[in-house]
C-alpha positions as MATLAB code, in Angstrom:
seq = 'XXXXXXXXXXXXXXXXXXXXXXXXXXXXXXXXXXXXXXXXXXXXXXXXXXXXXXXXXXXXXXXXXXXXXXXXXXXXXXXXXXXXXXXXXXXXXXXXXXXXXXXXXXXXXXXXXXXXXXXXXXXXXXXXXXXXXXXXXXXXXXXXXXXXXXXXXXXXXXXXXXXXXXXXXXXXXXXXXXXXXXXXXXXXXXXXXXXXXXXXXXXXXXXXXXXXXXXXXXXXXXXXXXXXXXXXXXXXXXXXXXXXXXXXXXXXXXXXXXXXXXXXXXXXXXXXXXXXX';
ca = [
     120.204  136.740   98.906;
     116.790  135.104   97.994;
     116.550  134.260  101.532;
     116.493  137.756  103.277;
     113.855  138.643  100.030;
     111.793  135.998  101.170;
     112.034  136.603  105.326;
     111.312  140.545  104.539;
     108.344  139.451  102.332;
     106.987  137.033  104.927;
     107.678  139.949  107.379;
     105.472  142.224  105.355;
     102.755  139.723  104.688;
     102.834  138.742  108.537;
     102.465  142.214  109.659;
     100.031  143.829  107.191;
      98.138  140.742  108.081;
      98.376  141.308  111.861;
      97.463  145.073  110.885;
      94.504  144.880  108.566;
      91.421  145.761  110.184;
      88.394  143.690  111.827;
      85.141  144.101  112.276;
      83.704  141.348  115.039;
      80.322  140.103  114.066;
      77.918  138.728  117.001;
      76.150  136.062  115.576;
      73.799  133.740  117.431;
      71.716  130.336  116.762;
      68.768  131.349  115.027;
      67.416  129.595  112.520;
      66.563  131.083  109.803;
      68.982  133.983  110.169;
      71.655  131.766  111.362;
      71.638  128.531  110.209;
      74.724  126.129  112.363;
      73.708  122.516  111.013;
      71.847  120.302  109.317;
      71.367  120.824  104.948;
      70.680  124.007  105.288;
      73.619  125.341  107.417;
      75.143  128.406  106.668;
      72.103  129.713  104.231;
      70.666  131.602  106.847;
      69.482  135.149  106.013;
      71.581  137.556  108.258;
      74.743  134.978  107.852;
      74.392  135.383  104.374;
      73.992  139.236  104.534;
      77.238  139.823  106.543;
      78.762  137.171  103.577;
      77.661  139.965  100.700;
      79.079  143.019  102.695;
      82.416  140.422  103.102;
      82.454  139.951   99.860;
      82.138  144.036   99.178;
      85.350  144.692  101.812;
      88.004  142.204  100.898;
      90.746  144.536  103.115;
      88.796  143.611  106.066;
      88.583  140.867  108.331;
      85.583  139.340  108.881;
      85.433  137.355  112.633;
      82.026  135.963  113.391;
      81.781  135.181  117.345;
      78.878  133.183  118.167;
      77.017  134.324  121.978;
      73.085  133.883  122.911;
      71.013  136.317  121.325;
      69.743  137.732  124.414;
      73.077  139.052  125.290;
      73.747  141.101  121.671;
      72.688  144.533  122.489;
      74.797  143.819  126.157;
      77.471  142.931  124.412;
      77.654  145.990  121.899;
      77.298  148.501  124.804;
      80.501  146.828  126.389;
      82.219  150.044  125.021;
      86.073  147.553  125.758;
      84.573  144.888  123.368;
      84.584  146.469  119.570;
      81.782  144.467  117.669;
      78.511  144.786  115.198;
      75.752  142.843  114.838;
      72.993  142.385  112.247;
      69.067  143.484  111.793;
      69.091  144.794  115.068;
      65.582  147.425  115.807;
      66.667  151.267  117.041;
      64.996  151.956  119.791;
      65.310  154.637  122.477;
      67.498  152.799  124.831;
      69.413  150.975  122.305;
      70.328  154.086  120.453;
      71.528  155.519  123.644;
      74.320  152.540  123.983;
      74.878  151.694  120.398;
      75.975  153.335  117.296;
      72.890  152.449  114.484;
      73.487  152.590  110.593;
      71.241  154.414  108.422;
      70.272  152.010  106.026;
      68.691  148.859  107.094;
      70.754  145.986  106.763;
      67.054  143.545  106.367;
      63.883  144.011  105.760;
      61.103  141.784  106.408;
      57.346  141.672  106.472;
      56.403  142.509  110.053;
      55.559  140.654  113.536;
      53.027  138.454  113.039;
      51.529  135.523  115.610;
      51.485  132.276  114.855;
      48.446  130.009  116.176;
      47.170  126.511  115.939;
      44.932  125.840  112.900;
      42.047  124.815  115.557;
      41.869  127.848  117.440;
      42.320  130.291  114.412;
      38.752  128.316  113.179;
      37.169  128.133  116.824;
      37.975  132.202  116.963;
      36.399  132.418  113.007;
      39.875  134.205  111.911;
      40.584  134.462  108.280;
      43.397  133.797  106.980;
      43.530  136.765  104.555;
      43.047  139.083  107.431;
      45.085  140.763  110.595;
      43.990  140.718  113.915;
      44.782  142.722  117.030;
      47.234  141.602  119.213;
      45.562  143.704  121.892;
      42.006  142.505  121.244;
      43.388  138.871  121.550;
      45.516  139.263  125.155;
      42.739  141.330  126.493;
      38.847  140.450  125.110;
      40.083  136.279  124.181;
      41.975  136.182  126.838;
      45.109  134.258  124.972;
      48.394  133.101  126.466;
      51.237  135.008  124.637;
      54.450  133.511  123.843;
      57.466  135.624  123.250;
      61.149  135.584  123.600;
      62.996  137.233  125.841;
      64.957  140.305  125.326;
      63.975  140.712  121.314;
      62.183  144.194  120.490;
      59.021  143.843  118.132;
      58.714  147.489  117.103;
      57.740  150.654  119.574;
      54.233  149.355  119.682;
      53.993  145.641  119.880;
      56.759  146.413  122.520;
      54.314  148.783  124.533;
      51.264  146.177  123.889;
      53.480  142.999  125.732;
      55.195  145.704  128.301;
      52.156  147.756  129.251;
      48.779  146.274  128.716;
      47.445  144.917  132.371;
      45.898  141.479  132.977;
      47.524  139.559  130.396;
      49.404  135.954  130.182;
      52.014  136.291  129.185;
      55.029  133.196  128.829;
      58.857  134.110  128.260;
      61.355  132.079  127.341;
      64.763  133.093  128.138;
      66.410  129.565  126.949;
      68.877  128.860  124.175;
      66.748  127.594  121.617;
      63.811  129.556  122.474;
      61.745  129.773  119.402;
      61.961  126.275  118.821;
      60.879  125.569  122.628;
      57.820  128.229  121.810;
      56.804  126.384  118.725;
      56.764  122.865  120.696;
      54.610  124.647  123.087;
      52.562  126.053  121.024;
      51.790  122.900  118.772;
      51.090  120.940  122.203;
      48.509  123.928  122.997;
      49.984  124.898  126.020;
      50.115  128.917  124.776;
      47.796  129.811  122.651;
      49.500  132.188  120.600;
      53.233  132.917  119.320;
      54.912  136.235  118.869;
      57.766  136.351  115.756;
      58.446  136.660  112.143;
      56.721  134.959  109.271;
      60.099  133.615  107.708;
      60.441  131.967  111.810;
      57.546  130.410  111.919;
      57.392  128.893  108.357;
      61.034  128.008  108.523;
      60.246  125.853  112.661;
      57.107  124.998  111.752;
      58.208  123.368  108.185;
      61.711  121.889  110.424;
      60.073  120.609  113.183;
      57.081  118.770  111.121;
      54.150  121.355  112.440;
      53.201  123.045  109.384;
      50.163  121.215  108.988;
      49.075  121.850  112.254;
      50.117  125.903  112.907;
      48.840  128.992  110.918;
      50.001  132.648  110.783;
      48.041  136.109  111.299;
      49.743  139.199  110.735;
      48.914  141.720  113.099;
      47.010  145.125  113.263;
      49.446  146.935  115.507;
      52.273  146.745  113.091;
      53.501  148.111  109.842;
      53.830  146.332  106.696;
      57.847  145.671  106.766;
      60.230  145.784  110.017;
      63.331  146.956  109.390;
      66.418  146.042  111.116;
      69.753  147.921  111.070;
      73.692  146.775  112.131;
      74.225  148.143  115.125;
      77.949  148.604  116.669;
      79.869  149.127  119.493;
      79.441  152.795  120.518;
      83.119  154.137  120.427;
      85.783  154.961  117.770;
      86.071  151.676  116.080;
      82.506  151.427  116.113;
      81.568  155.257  114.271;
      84.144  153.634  111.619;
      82.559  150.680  110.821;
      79.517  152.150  110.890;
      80.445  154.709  108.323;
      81.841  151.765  106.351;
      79.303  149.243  106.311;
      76.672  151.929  105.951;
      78.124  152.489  102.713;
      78.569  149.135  101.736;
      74.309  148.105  102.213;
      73.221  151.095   99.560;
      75.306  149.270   97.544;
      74.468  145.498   98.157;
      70.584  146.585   98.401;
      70.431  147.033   94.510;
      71.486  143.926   94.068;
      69.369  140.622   93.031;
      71.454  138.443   95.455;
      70.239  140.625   98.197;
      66.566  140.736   97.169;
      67.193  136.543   96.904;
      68.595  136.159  100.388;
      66.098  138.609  101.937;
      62.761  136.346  100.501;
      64.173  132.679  101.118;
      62.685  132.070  103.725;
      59.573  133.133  103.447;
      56.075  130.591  102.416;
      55.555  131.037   98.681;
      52.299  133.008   99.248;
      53.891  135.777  101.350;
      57.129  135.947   99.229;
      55.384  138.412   96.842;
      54.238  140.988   99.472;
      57.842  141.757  100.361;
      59.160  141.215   96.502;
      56.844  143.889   95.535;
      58.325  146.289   98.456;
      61.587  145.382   97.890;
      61.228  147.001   93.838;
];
């Protein structure tokens, strides 16, 4: 008798198991957001965002599929391929091919370019002070690095896609930050297009930060937000409706606020702390 108890209980375990829902998360190598190896593995910041909402949804399944990061927003309009993806930017065509949550999922201070301490002195740039990305690709006559297939905000976008006469390098490669940064240290662009929390977190890795320096820049906002995006179909509209839920609830919390400023240089950590209030 204790038998058939224990093959229908298996039975029930094995099948609400097999049952319970999943949401697929595209995650990529991209340190500091996603952190693979090394001491600080798993503490990146978007890793560890999509850990809190886990955390918040026990009934769900949380996969984590790991694909180049200039193939997310091609892999979330594959309408037969059900997944989400973190701190994604809305944009025009994006929103057209992806379902976009309301509340941001990050927030971060904005785009900023990241230079070698020589040139920021030969150019007379303070260090307290932006600069204009546009004045620098057309009046200096820089060389721009940027990755490709990553969205900077509506205008930095139009500034790198529209403004004639520039040079301009892309990277498509696997590790392209980190190739950037090399290139940048070695002076062969003159000027690097990312996020503070990157280009502390390469620079600090990769035994630059004595040598490199960051500007924020003119053109942007303050903070860049990023929201999860998913795949645009029924599964999608329901775990968008679900995690949307889930970040107004994980947003008032100190281990959010933690995660969001770890990567940051101490000196810029209060500019987002005091947004973040």
């Amino acid at each position: 008798m204790w038998f058939s108890w224990l093959i229908l209980f298996v039975c029930v375990f094995l099948s609400a198991k097999c049952d319970a829902r999943t949401i697929k998360w595209l995650t990529h190598d991209f340190a500091p957001y996603y952190i693979l190896s090394g001491p600080d593995k798993s503490q990146g910041r978007d890793e560890s965002i999509i850990s809190l909402l886990e955390q918040q949804l026990p009934h769900i399944n949380f996969e984590r599929v790991i694909i180049p990061s200039g193939k997310v927003i091609q892999e979330l309009a594959n309408l037969q391929s059900n997944a989400c993806a973190l701190s994604l930017y809305k944009n025009k065509y994006r929103e057209e091919r992806v379902y976009f949550t309301h509340q941001s999922s990050t927030a971060g201070l904005s785009p900023s370019i990241a230079m070698h301490q020589k040139l920021s002195v030969a150019l007379d740039i303070e260090s307290s002070k932006s600069v204009s990305l546009t004045n620098l690709l057309v009046n200096k006559k820089l060389t721009l690095g940027v990755s490709m297939n990553r969205s900077y905000g509506s205008e930095i976008d139009k500034i790198i896609n529209t403004t004639p006469n520039t040079n301009i390098v892309i990277r498509p490669t696997r590790d392209t930050l980190s190739t950037l940064t090399y290139m940048l240290n070695l002076k062969r662009i003159d000027i690097l297009l990312g996020y503070p929390s990157e280009h502390y977190y390469l620079a600090k890795t990769m035994g630059f930060s004595d040598n490199l320096t960051q500007r924020m820049l003119t053109e942007a906002p303050k903070l860049s937000y990023g929201y999860i995006g998913c795949t645009k179909n029924e599964q999608g509209a329901e775990d968008i409706a679900t995690l949307n839920q889930q970040l107004k609830l994980i947003k008032q919390t100190e281990d959010y606020k933690q995660v969001l400023t770890r990567w940051l240089p101490n000196d810029l950590k209060p500019k987002l702390t005091l947004h973040l209030q």
